[in-house]
Each structure stands twice: as C-alpha cells, then as structure tokens.
Amino acid sequence: MKKQVINIVLVVIILFPLFTENTSAAELIDNNVRQHTFENKTTNQNKDLSTTLEPEKQNIYSTKKNGRNLQATKLDTDLVSSNDLGNQTWLIEEVKRQIPSKSINSNLTFGDLKTIKTISNNNNAALTGSIPPGIKYFSNLEILFLYSNRLSGEIPAELGSLSKLERLSIRNNQFTGKIPKELGNLTSIRSELNLASNQLTGEIPPELGNLTNLTGAINLAYNDLTGKIPDSFSNLTKMSNLQLQKTQITGLFPTQLMQSAALTYLDVSYTQIVSPISVPTKGNFTQTISNNQLMISTKPDIYNTSNHAFFKPFDSSSTTHSQLKLINKMEQDKETALYNTHTVQIVDHAQNKIVYDGPLSPSVALELTADTNHFSFYLDGASQNTAATGHVTVISNVVQRADFDNQSWLIDEIERQIPNKKIGTNLTFDDLKQITQIKMNKTVNGYIPAGIEHLSELTNLSLTTMGLTGTIPETIGSLVHLKELNLTGNKLGGEIPSSINKLTDLSTLHLGNNILQGSIPSSLGELKQLDILALNDNQLSGEIPLEIGNLANLTTLYLNTNQLSGEIPTSLGNIASLETAKFDNNQFIGIIPVTLLDIDYLTVTNNQVTLDSATPPSIMTNPVNNEPRYTNTFVTNSKLTGASSIDVTDKTITPFKVSSDTYFDLHYTNNGSTQQKLNDTHLVTIINTTTNQVVYEGKMNPNVSFTHQGSANYQVILDNAPKNTNNIIYITVKNYDLTLASVPSDLNFGTQKITSFTQNYNRTDTDWEIVVHDNRKEKHSWALTATLLTPMKGTNGKTLANGLIFKDKDGIETPLSQQALIVYDYTPTEATTETTKVKWREDEGILLKVHAGEAYAQEYQGQVEWNLIDAP
C-alpha cells in the first residue's frame, strides 16, 4: 500500500482590534467577524477622543484577554481602592511604604502608582497571596522582584502590559498555571526574566522569543514545563544566560542557541531536551539526551513472526513493538519514562525517505515493503546525536516450523547447527545460509519436506539409512550449490525429480537402496561435474538415457538391481574416465558396448546381453574379488533356444504368437534345460537359409507374420550377434498343404473369323496347365472348380451368352456360371506324388462358344476363378 503524505498548512490570522471597556461580548464576536468595519470605527473613535482628552490621559484604550484589561483603564486622577490592587496585603503595604503620604481608599490616585519604578520584596516566607491583575497600574515599573516568597496563583497576563519593565524575578514561589504569552510584550526586559522554582505547567510560549533586547538571563528552571523550546528562541541572539533545568521540556535544543557567542551560561540539565549533536559544545547537559547521559534504546531486531504487513513501533500490544525507551547511562541503564511530548522521526532505509515524523502514538503503522526493513529512529529529529538515535530492523522472513512441514528431525538439526536461534522465534531464512552441510544417518519417522529448498547454501546433503519415506521433492533442484547428494538406504519412492539437472555442481549422486520408480531422467546428462552416479537397488524401469554418456567426468556408475531394459548405450563406453559400472540384475538386452569390456570393474550378470564374438572377452572376472562379470548372460551360459522344427499347413508364419501353430517358441536357458523368458525388446532376425532372404527383423511382436511356402530352414539371430553361437538357433518349417502351385495368368482363344453358325473355339496355348501341390501327410481326394466371375464382354459392351463352357472327356458341355463347377476330380493312389498337373486335350476343358449371329468384330474379355476343394 502506498502512502500519500499531505502537508496541511493552517493559516491563523490574529486580530488585535482596539475597543473600549464597555464593549459587549456580542460586539466582540461581531467585530472579529467584521474586521475592517470595526477597525474603521475604532480609528474614528480614537480621532474623536483625542480631541477631548489630554495626551497623558489617552491610556484608557487597551487590549483585552478574555474580556479582562491588560492595561490601565483608570484616569490618573482616579482614586485607588484596595479592590483595584486585588486586596493583596503585600502590594498594599508596598504602596504605603513607597508613598507614605497617601492612603489607599482615601487620597491615593492611579497617577501616584506611576511614580513607583521598583518593587522588591523577597525572601519573606510570610509573604503570601498572588500578583493581582492590578499590577498593570504600575505602568512605569522597571524592576519587579518578588522571589523566595510564598506567592501563589497564576501569573497574571497583565504583567505583559508593563512595557518599561527591565527585570522580572518571581522565582521560588508557588505560582501555578501557564506562563502568560503576554510576557512576550516585555520588550524592555534587559537583564532578567526569572520564573524559576515554581509550579508552572504547560509549554513555553513562543512569544518570549520577542524579547530580543534581553542580554541577561531567562530562567524557567524547576517547573513542570512541558513541550519544546520554542523556535523563536533562536532570535534571542543577545541572551547570555538560559536556564531550563529540572523541567519536563523535550525536543531538540536549537542549534542557533548552541552556536550563539553571547550565550555563555546554559543549563538544561535533568530535562529530556535533546542535544543536536552527541557531545554538546557548551552548557550543562547533565542527565539530558546526550553523550553518556540519557539515551534512547530500541529493540535492534524485531522478528515479525506473524508476518504482519505493518510495523507498529509504539504499540506495545504488537509483536512488532520497537520497545523504544529512555535509559540512564549514569544509573546502570535504568529505564526513565519518556515524556509524551517527544516526537520521533523515522527513516525507512529501503525507501531512503522519512516515513514518519510525529508523536509516539500507538496508532502509527508503517508499511513493511521487504523481508527485512531497516528503520532509523531520531528522537525529536536529532539525526546527529547518537544518544537520540535508534536503529530497528524488522525481519519478516522468520522461518516457521511449517516451512519444513513440521519435520522434527530436520528442524532439530537446523537448531543444532544454529544454537542461538529458534525456528518460529528468531531464526530467519538468511540464517539458514549458515548451514552448508547436513550429514545424518539416524533412524527417524518422516520425509524430506519441500522446504529443503530453503537451505540454499547446502553443499553436502547426506541422509542415509534413516528410514525416510515419501518422495524426493522437486524443490531439491533449488540447492544449486550441492556437490554431494546422498539419500542411500531409505524408503523413498516416486520418480527421480527432473529438477536434479539444476544441480550443476553435483559430483556425487547416491540414490541407491530405495524404492524409486519410473525412468532415469535424461536431464541427469547435464550434470557435467558428476563423478559418482548410484541408482542401484530401486525399481527403476525403462532404458538408460543416451545422455548419461555425456558425463565425461564419471568414474562410478551403479544401475544394478532395477528393472531397467533396452540396450546399454554405446555412449557409456565413450566415457574415458569410467572405472566402475554395475548393470547386473536388470532386463538389459543387446550387445555390450565393447569399450566397456576393459574397464576396471564391470558386472552385467543376470541380464540378457551378449557380444557379437565367437571368443569370450579377455577379462572374465573382476580383479578385486574375482567376481564374475558375465554370469547368466549370452556372453557365457545363456543360450537361445526354441522349436527345432515345425509342421504347418498354413502359408502364413506368426513366429511370436503363442496360440499359433507356427509359434517359434523362442526362449533361453542358463543351464541347458530350464526355460527363461526372453525380454520382448530383443531384436530378432529371421533368415530363410534356403533363399538366403531376411524374412523378418524386429522385436518379438505377436502380430508379426511372414509368408512361407513348402518347407524351409530358418536361422534365428538374437540381437544381431551372429558370431556368438549362444545367440543363434535354426528352425525347420515343413509346410503340409494342398495348394495351387501354378495357374496360367490367362486363357487365350486367339483371333477368329466370325461365322454364320454356332462354333466352339479352342485355346491357342497347347501347353496350358494348372499345377496342384499336395504334401499332406495323409492324402485324400480333392477337386478343382471353375467359377465365372465376369462373362465375356466386348469392347462395345455386348456380352457372349454362355460364352465360356467346360467340355469333359465325354464331350458333355456345361456353361461356366457364378456357381462353382467341378472341372477336375482327383483320387489318390499308392503311386500318388505331391504334384499333379491338370491338363486337357485342345478340344476339351475350358472352351469359347460363340452362337450364330452373336459375335461382332471386336475383342472380348472375361474372368474365371479357380479353387481347390479338399474332399476327404
């Protein structure tokens, strides 16, 4: 949320209209509203009255405060009564002392009071009462000393009318109330304005800054004054003495006064005045907010555990309370209550601007714009005074237990490594950067939370044999500084996260002895620094990604005891640094890359792999422990086997379909007798050795078929390894069937002349014959039929009715039709051979019959279908 700061300027117009004593309250209100009219009226009154009064008597016009005259309203010839002097005994006695020839209430006039220039009555514990408003009648008073008495009440505003007063001291009394602002009218004050040691309250009126002729002292000490030193005091450039000690004044001491050469005596001790700099250049700043005296204290780090959006520095009920307080460095940091008249200026360093300047109100709420916000507090704006400066850091990125899914095993380990912090209290995400290694192997109940990503500076994460369940979170890819990731010996399931490819600094990846499923991510090939890759003893399936061959620094590869299939990529043999590779106990097929055969340690046992070689590899066992490399593979004792011969009656061979009578029954054995199932992913090549033709090459798909005729021998080669006898078998296929071995493609009746009578035409091919092949074990009768599919039709669309006929040896003619017609019967004898040739004399068999007047000079074509009928 953005804040808009609006500067509100309050314009105050102070009107000082002149009015007469008998002006009513209603007139005052009206006159204040109608200012110009009233001023014109007063001007006229002044003009009129000045013509009738003597100059010395024109003092009857005066300014009022709350309807009370501040100046004399009596004529000099008027008699003074006790009431005019407020019935104050001390004042009445003082007048009698100075004017003994006159008596109050008798012959003492107001003009007589003007003769008194000094009133000095001090150090008298019996002197009580107050200063009455009638003090205004002593208009020529120059000195008023009433100090160290027991006077009380409020200081009358009428003192401000004594325009000739040069010295005023009423210290050490019991005056109460506020300092009248009218004292600022005493512009003749030169040497002293002393109101010290009373019970005055409120703020210093800024009008006192008008006393610019003052060369002596202003002493307001030992009162309960509050607020700040008025800015107007900067105008008192001639003042030599200022005493404000033992008051409750706050605020920044004006720099102009601190730098004033005239000010030689300054005492603001035991106040909460703030020095503009840490060490004041002059004056007594004892027990003020300055160096090694009073100073503010704040909570330097606030942990925003509730993730509030606002900083509430002065709200004690808020978790973001700054705990701003005043402490006394001279009294072992004892806390001192801050006066509520202080203000504070707060700078937000993230925004590099002042975000607050005002009182210490609990309603202040500052927007938190970042995980960590740095604020500086300047009490009363004293930015150059370290004693008045506090710094607060509001930290919102506090780690909660939920950030790690409440996994106690991990939370405990984090707090063990950062013992001075607690999750959920003061441990931040930045603190987590201290942790670079986690190595654990104790049994726990739990899993790896997605929040593992917050440990962003980890270089080694080793959580072995801990019984961890669940999956490896995708967020593991955020730990980009990891060099070793070892999760061996847990119960981790699911797939290997593809995000691991982001761990480009990884040199060791151990995920063995878990229950991981799915395929090996091809993205692992992007981990160019990988030295060890161990994925053994899981339930991984699919093929080895070709990209693993890109791991040029790989020395150790464990893929054993999984459900991996396909071929071992030749790209793995291109890794020059590879020293150890374990592929055993999988479902691999194909030829082992020859470049792997000479590495230091290799196991491919219990796989269906092979070599295209008639001789075994030069290294058959691993030198370390004499462990065999190739047990139960086609390199050693695994052998391809299947049906040795097949008798079939069908021309279509389906070698991999179990339900077919042409099933090749391919399998293998490790001991010569026990059949083992071949993986479906093997490459099988089938060659007809009779014709030396490859009739099939591919996987063992049950839907695969090829055409076969007669009997033939087939060579079956597994995985393109014809040089390895363990990968080759031969199968003889004998086809027992009754077939049309040969049928001429056409019956040609040549070019004939059209006659006027019906005539039969013979075939022009005298060698025409149909060959029937019968290699069935039990031979029995069969018949050959002919069916007219298309009648003889000329180019003009005309057809020859019954154009094709069959004529038997007895001369009986039968027209061919769409009904099958037996044209040859065969009954086997002891001398029957497998081949029978069906032939007719030239005037027998299928002949062309043209009826008289039916034919035209054009070409005729038709179509005949031949079929064999097995008739036992």
Short mmCIF file of C-alpha atoms in Angstrom, two decimals, residues 10-383:
data_model
loop_
_atom_site.label_atom_id
_atom_site.label_comp_id
_atom_site.label_asym_id
_atom_site.label_seq_id
_atom_site.Cartn_x
_atom_site.Cartn_y
_atom_site.Cartn_z
CA LEU A 10 -3.02 26.10 8.99
CA VAL A 11 -3.18 29.87 8.46
CA VAL A 12 -4.05 31.73 11.68
CA ILE A 13 -4.98 35.40 11.45
CA ILE A 14 -4.61 37.11 14.82
CA LEU A 15 -6.67 40.27 15.09
CA PHE A 16 -5.86 42.95 17.62
CA PRO A 17 -8.82 45.37 17.40
CA LEU A 18 -8.92 48.26 19.77
CA PHE A 19 -12.09 48.59 21.77
CA THR A 20 -13.42 50.46 24.75
CA GLU A 21 -14.06 48.98 28.14
CA ASN A 22 -17.84 48.98 27.76
CA THR A 23 -17.75 46.90 24.50
CA SER A 24 -20.05 43.94 24.97
CA ALA A 25 -19.16 40.27 24.30
CA ALA A 26 -21.63 40.24 21.45
CA GLU A 27 -19.87 43.22 19.94
CA LEU A 28 -16.50 41.45 20.23
CA ILE A 29 -17.71 38.47 18.29
CA ASP A 30 -19.30 40.65 15.69
CA ASN A 31 -16.26 42.85 15.46
CA ASN A 32 -13.97 39.87 14.92
CA VAL A 33 -16.16 38.80 12.02
CA ARG A 34 -16.39 42.24 10.50
CA GLN A 35 -12.80 43.23 10.98
CA HIS A 36 -12.48 46.10 8.51
CA THR A 37 -15.67 47.85 9.65
CA PHE A 38 -14.60 47.67 13.27
CA GLU A 39 -11.10 48.98 12.57
CA ASN A 40 -12.55 51.96 10.72
CA LYS A 41 -14.88 52.58 13.64
CA THR A 42 -12.08 52.41 16.17
CA THR A 43 -9.98 54.72 14.15
CA ASN A 44 -12.78 57.26 14.15
CA GLN A 45 -13.26 56.85 17.88
CA ASN A 46 -9.58 57.43 18.51
CA LYS A 47 -9.70 60.53 16.43
CA ASP A 48 -12.71 61.91 18.25
CA LEU A 49 -11.45 61.11 21.72
CA SER A 50 -8.04 62.57 21.09
CA THR A 51 -9.64 65.96 20.65
CA THR A 52 -11.23 65.90 24.09
CA LEU A 53 -8.63 64.16 26.25
CA GLU A 54 -5.23 65.35 27.31
CA PRO A 55 -2.34 63.29 25.90
CA GLU A 56 -1.36 61.86 29.30
CA LYS A 57 -4.87 60.53 29.76
CA GLN A 58 -5.20 58.67 26.47
CA ASN A 59 -4.18 55.30 28.07
CA ILE A 60 -7.75 54.27 28.58
CA TYR A 61 -7.65 52.19 25.38
CA SER A 62 -6.18 48.79 25.94
CA THR A 63 -6.06 45.21 24.65
CA LYS A 64 -8.13 42.65 26.50
CA LYS A 65 -7.60 38.96 27.18
CA ASN A 66 -10.80 37.05 27.80
CA GLY A 67 -12.60 40.31 28.36
CA ARG A 68 -10.02 41.49 31.02
CA ASN A 69 -7.99 44.70 30.59
CA LEU A 70 -4.22 44.19 30.30
CA GLN A 71 -3.50 47.88 30.71
CA ALA A 72 -4.82 50.61 32.97
CA THR A 73 -8.37 51.76 32.40
CA LYS A 74 -8.36 54.39 35.08
CA LEU A 75 -7.63 58.08 34.90
CA ASP A 76 -4.57 59.28 36.68
CA THR A 77 -6.83 61.36 38.94
CA ASP A 78 -8.99 58.41 39.89
CA LEU A 79 -8.61 57.18 43.43
CA VAL A 80 -7.13 53.73 44.08
CA SER A 81 -9.09 51.29 46.16
CA SER A 82 -7.90 48.06 47.80
CA ASN A 83 -10.02 46.18 45.31
CA ASP A 84 -8.04 47.76 42.44
CA LEU A 85 -4.95 46.06 43.90
CA GLY A 86 -6.73 42.76 44.30
CA ASN A 87 -6.92 43.28 48.04
CA GLN A 88 -3.36 41.89 48.15
CA THR A 89 -1.91 42.90 51.51
CA TRP A 90 1.71 42.67 50.38
CA LEU A 91 1.07 45.03 47.46
CA ILE A 92 -0.98 47.44 49.53
CA GLU A 93 1.79 47.56 52.15
CA GLU A 94 4.42 48.08 49.43
CA VAL A 95 2.49 51.07 48.08
CA LYS A 96 2.19 52.52 51.59
CA ARG A 97 5.91 52.05 52.10
CA GLN A 98 6.84 53.83 48.90
CA ILE A 99 4.09 56.53 49.07
CA PRO A 100 3.57 57.09 52.82
CA SER A 101 1.91 60.43 52.33
CA LYS A 102 -1.05 58.93 50.57
CA SER A 103 -3.64 56.38 51.63
CA ILE A 104 -5.47 53.81 49.61
CA ASN A 105 -9.20 54.28 49.58
CA SER A 106 -8.59 57.88 50.53
CA ASN A 107 -6.34 60.12 48.52
CA LEU A 108 -4.02 57.73 46.57
CA THR A 109 -4.52 58.15 42.83
CA PHE A 110 -3.63 55.99 39.89
CA GLY A 111 -1.21 58.70 38.84
CA ASP A 112 0.61 58.16 42.15
CA LEU A 113 1.15 54.48 41.25
CA LYS A 114 3.08 55.54 38.17
CA THR A 115 5.76 57.00 40.40
CA ILE A 116 6.75 53.51 41.59
CA LYS A 117 9.56 52.07 39.39
CA THR A 118 10.80 49.25 41.58
CA ILE A 119 9.04 46.63 43.63
CA SER A 120 11.42 44.37 45.52
CA ASN A 121 10.05 42.24 48.30
CA ASN A 122 11.96 39.00 48.64
CA ASN A 123 12.89 36.15 50.91
CA ASN A 124 9.80 36.54 53.05
CA ALA A 125 8.11 33.29 53.98
CA ALA A 126 5.23 35.27 55.39
CA LEU A 127 4.52 36.97 52.12
CA THR A 128 1.56 35.18 50.63
CA GLY A 129 -1.19 35.91 48.20
CA SER A 130 -0.87 36.45 44.47
CA ILE A 131 0.08 39.00 41.88
CA PRO A 132 -3.20 40.79 41.11
CA PRO A 133 -4.25 41.97 37.64
CA GLY A 134 -3.99 45.45 39.09
CA ILE A 135 -0.20 45.19 38.66
CA LYS A 136 -0.95 46.79 35.29
CA TYR A 137 -1.47 50.17 37.04
CA PHE A 138 2.24 50.29 37.87
CA SER A 139 2.92 51.20 34.25
CA ASN A 140 6.33 52.76 34.90
CA LEU A 141 7.65 49.76 36.81
CA GLU A 142 11.20 48.82 35.76
CA ILE A 143 12.06 46.20 38.34
CA LEU A 144 9.76 43.59 39.85
CA PHE A 145 11.46 41.33 42.36
CA LEU A 146 9.20 39.02 44.35
CA TYR A 147 11.46 35.99 44.68
CA SER A 148 11.67 33.50 47.54
CA ASN A 149 8.23 34.20 48.95
CA ARG A 150 5.07 32.16 49.19
CA LEU A 151 3.06 33.82 46.48
CA SER A 152 0.70 31.54 44.56
CA GLY A 153 -1.99 31.57 41.93
CA GLU A 154 -1.46 32.21 38.24
CA ILE A 155 0.90 34.76 36.81
CA PRO A 156 -1.41 37.49 35.56
CA ALA A 157 -1.34 38.28 31.85
CA GLU A 158 -1.39 41.97 32.90
CA LEU A 159 2.33 41.72 33.63
CA GLY A 160 2.73 41.87 29.86
CA SER A 161 1.47 45.46 29.88
CA LEU A 162 4.45 46.71 31.89
CA SER A 163 6.25 47.95 28.83
CA LYS A 164 9.08 49.58 30.80
CA LEU A 165 9.92 46.55 32.88
CA GLU A 166 13.61 45.64 32.62
CA ARG A 167 13.94 42.98 35.31
CA LEU A 168 11.40 40.42 36.46
CA SER A 169 12.12 37.80 39.07
CA ILE A 170 9.36 35.88 40.80
CA ARG A 171 11.36 32.70 41.36
CA ASN A 172 10.97 30.45 44.40
CA ASN A 173 7.25 30.90 44.89
CA GLN A 174 4.22 28.72 44.40
CA PHE A 175 2.86 30.09 41.16
CA THR A 176 0.82 27.68 39.09
CA GLY A 177 -0.73 27.61 35.64
CA LYS A 178 0.89 28.54 32.39
CA ILE A 179 3.40 31.22 31.55
CA PRO A 180 1.36 34.03 30.03
CA LYS A 181 2.20 34.60 26.41
CA GLU A 182 1.76 38.33 27.11
CA LEU A 183 5.17 38.32 28.79
CA GLY A 184 6.46 38.39 25.25
CA ASN A 185 5.36 42.04 25.16
CA LEU A 186 8.01 42.96 27.75
CA THR A 187 10.41 44.07 25.10
CA SER A 188 12.21 46.35 27.58
CA ILE A 189 13.42 43.37 29.57
CA ARG A 190 17.19 43.54 29.56
CA SER A 191 18.85 41.61 32.32
CA GLU A 192 16.46 39.07 33.75
CA LEU A 193 13.25 37.10 33.29
CA ASN A 194 13.23 34.66 36.16
CA LEU A 195 10.24 32.39 36.81
CA ALA A 196 12.25 29.51 38.26
CA SER A 197 11.25 27.19 41.11
CA ASN A 198 7.50 27.48 40.90
CA GLN A 199 4.79 25.05 39.88
CA LEU A 200 4.25 26.31 36.39
CA THR A 201 2.95 23.96 33.76
CA GLY A 202 2.32 23.91 30.02
CA GLU A 203 4.63 24.98 27.25
CA ILE A 204 6.95 27.91 26.95
CA PRO A 205 5.02 30.50 24.96
CA PRO A 206 6.82 31.24 21.68
CA GLU A 207 6.08 34.96 22.26
CA LEU A 208 9.03 35.01 24.70
CA GLY A 209 11.18 34.90 21.59
CA ASN A 210 10.18 38.54 21.07
CA LEU A 211 12.43 39.61 23.97
CA THR A 212 15.26 40.30 21.56
CA ASN A 213 16.72 43.09 23.69
CA LEU A 214 17.44 40.65 26.50
CA THR A 215 21.16 40.49 27.23
CA GLY A 216 20.87 38.73 30.56
CA ALA A 217 19.05 35.59 31.64
CA ILE A 218 15.86 33.72 31.11
CA ASN A 219 15.41 31.28 33.96
CA LEU A 220 12.45 28.91 33.81
CA ALA A 221 14.10 26.09 35.74
CA TYR A 222 12.47 23.90 38.37
CA ASN A 223 8.97 24.00 36.94
CA ASP A 224 6.78 21.35 35.42
CA LEU A 225 7.02 22.89 32.00
CA THR A 226 6.48 20.61 29.02
CA GLY A 227 6.77 20.82 25.28
CA LYS A 228 9.76 22.13 23.39
CA ILE A 229 11.99 25.17 23.42
CA PRO A 230 10.20 27.49 21.00
CA ASP A 231 11.88 28.00 17.65
CA SER A 232 11.52 31.72 18.30
CA PHE A 233 14.26 31.46 20.96
CA SER A 234 16.71 31.41 18.05
CA ASN A 235 16.01 35.15 17.84
CA LEU A 236 17.46 35.75 21.33
CA THR A 237 20.94 36.29 19.97
CA LYS A 238 21.94 38.70 22.79
CA MET A 239 20.87 36.43 25.65
CA SER A 240 23.80 35.38 27.83
CA ASN A 241 22.09 33.02 30.27
CA LEU A 242 19.40 30.37 29.75
CA GLN A 243 18.28 28.01 32.49
CA LEU A 244 15.70 25.30 31.89
CA GLN A 245 16.99 22.60 34.24
CA LYS A 246 14.68 20.33 36.14
CA THR A 247 11.76 20.80 33.80
CA GLN A 248 9.92 18.34 31.57
CA ILE A 249 10.88 20.14 28.42
CA THR A 250 11.66 17.93 25.45
CA GLY A 251 12.64 18.46 21.85
CA LEU A 252 15.80 19.41 20.04
CA PHE A 253 17.86 22.20 21.56
CA PRO A 254 18.05 24.98 18.91
CA THR A 255 21.34 24.81 17.08
CA GLN A 256 21.43 28.62 16.73
CA LEU A 257 21.45 29.00 20.52
CA MET A 258 24.15 26.34 20.84
CA GLN A 259 26.26 28.35 18.42
CA SER A 260 25.43 31.76 19.90
CA ALA A 261 28.56 33.53 21.13
CA ALA A 262 26.50 35.63 23.54
CA LEU A 263 25.14 32.60 25.39
CA THR A 264 27.81 31.92 27.99
CA TYR A 265 25.75 30.21 30.66
CA LEU A 266 23.44 27.39 29.64
CA ASP A 267 21.83 24.83 31.89
CA VAL A 268 19.28 22.34 30.61
CA SER A 269 20.30 19.54 32.95
CA TYR A 270 17.81 16.98 34.20
CA THR A 271 15.44 17.52 31.34
CA GLN A 272 14.68 15.40 28.32
CA ILE A 273 15.99 18.02 25.98
CA VAL A 274 17.87 16.50 23.08
CA SER A 275 21.24 17.86 22.13
CA PRO A 276 21.57 18.43 18.38
CA ILE A 277 24.89 16.57 18.50
CA SER A 278 26.13 13.74 20.68
CA VAL A 279 28.52 15.90 22.72
CA PRO A 280 27.21 19.45 23.35
CA THR A 281 29.73 22.20 22.67
CA LYS A 282 28.63 24.30 25.63
CA GLY A 283 26.40 24.34 28.67
CA ASN A 284 25.29 21.83 31.25
CA PHE A 285 23.57 18.90 29.54
CA THR A 286 23.78 16.58 32.55
CA GLN A 287 21.03 13.96 32.50
CA THR A 288 19.82 15.12 29.12
CA ILE A 289 19.71 13.09 25.93
CA SER A 290 23.34 13.47 25.03
CA ASN A 291 26.60 11.56 25.24
CA ASN A 292 26.87 9.18 28.20
CA GLN A 293 23.75 10.65 29.77
CA LEU A 294 20.20 9.75 28.87
CA MET A 295 19.83 7.89 25.63
CA ILE A 296 17.11 6.09 23.78
CA SER A 297 17.11 2.35 23.35
CA THR A 298 15.24 0.27 20.81
CA LYS A 299 14.95 -3.41 20.15
CA PRO A 300 17.51 -3.75 17.38
CA ASP A 301 15.97 -6.79 15.74
CA ILE A 302 12.24 -7.41 15.64
CA TYR A 303 11.19 -10.77 14.31
CA ASN A 304 7.85 -10.42 12.58
CA THR A 305 6.75 -13.94 13.45
CA SER A 306 3.14 -13.28 12.49
CA ASN A 307 4.18 -11.87 9.13
CA HIS A 308 2.35 -8.59 9.67
CA ALA A 309 2.23 -6.17 6.76
CA PHE A 310 2.80 -3.15 9.01
CA PHE A 311 5.37 -2.12 11.58
CA LYS A 312 3.75 -0.66 14.71
CA PRO A 313 6.70 0.77 16.59
CA PHE A 314 4.81 2.32 19.52
CA ASP A 315 2.04 -0.23 20.01
CA SER A 316 3.06 -2.33 23.00
CA SER A 317 0.44 -4.95 22.11
CA SER A 318 2.00 -5.55 18.69
CA THR A 319 4.62 -8.19 18.01
CA THR A 320 6.46 -5.51 16.03
CA HIS A 321 6.70 -3.11 19.02
CA SER A 322 10.05 -1.32 18.85
CA GLN A 323 10.36 -1.14 22.65
CA LEU A 324 11.55 2.45 22.33
CA LYS A 325 12.57 3.63 25.79
CA LEU A 326 14.84 6.10 27.54
CA ILE A 327 17.66 4.75 29.67
CA ASN A 328 20.02 6.42 32.09
CA LYS A 329 23.61 5.54 31.30
CA MET A 330 24.68 7.09 34.60
CA GLU A 331 22.48 4.68 36.56
CA GLN A 332 23.29 1.29 35.03
CA ASP A 333 20.87 1.73 32.15
CA LYS A 334 17.90 2.26 34.40
CA GLU A 335 14.80 3.00 32.38
CA THR A 336 13.38 6.51 32.57
CA ALA A 337 9.86 7.31 31.43
CA LEU A 338 9.76 9.23 28.17
CA TYR A 339 7.67 12.37 28.23
CA ASN A 340 4.76 12.17 25.84
CA THR A 341 5.64 15.48 24.22
CA HIS A 342 8.55 13.92 22.34
CA THR A 343 8.32 13.36 18.65
CA VAL A 344 10.25 10.87 16.58
CA GLN A 345 11.41 10.96 13.01
CA ILE A 346 11.61 7.55 11.33
CA VAL A 347 13.61 6.88 8.20
CA ASP A 348 12.96 3.75 6.15
CA HIS A 349 16.29 2.93 4.52
CA ALA A 350 14.69 0.61 1.99
CA GLN A 351 12.81 3.60 0.60
CA ASN A 352 15.51 6.07 1.64
CA LYS A 353 13.00 8.55 2.96
CA ILE A 354 11.28 9.77 6.11
CA VAL A 355 8.16 7.70 6.57
CA TYR A 356 7.01 9.22 9.86
CA ASP A 357 7.56 12.41 11.85
CA GLY A 358 5.28 12.92 14.82
CA PRO A 359 4.40 11.88 18.36
CA LEU A 360 4.92 8.44 19.84
CA SER A 361 1.40 7.27 19.12
CA PRO A 362 0.37 3.60 19.27
CA SER A 363 -1.64 4.15 16.09
CA VAL A 364 1.49 4.61 13.96
CA ALA A 365 1.67 1.85 11.32
CA LEU A 366 4.45 1.76 8.74
CA GLU A 367 4.25 -0.45 5.69
CA LEU A 368 6.77 -3.27 5.50
CA THR A 369 7.99 -3.42 1.93
CA ALA A 370 10.63 -6.16 2.12
CA ASP A 371 11.60 -9.29 4.01
CA THR A 372 13.97 -7.12 6.02
CA ASN A 373 13.22 -3.46 6.65
CA HIS A 374 15.81 -1.20 8.30
CA PHE A 375 14.50 1.82 10.20
CA SER A 376 16.36 4.61 11.98
CA PHE A 377 14.67 6.47 14.84
CA TYR A 378 15.68 10.09 15.56
CA LEU A 379 14.14 11.37 18.75
CA ASP A 380 12.89 14.89 18.14
CA GLY A 381 14.66 14.78 14.77
CA ALA A 382 18.19 14.71 16.29
CA SER A 383 19.82 12.86 13.43
#
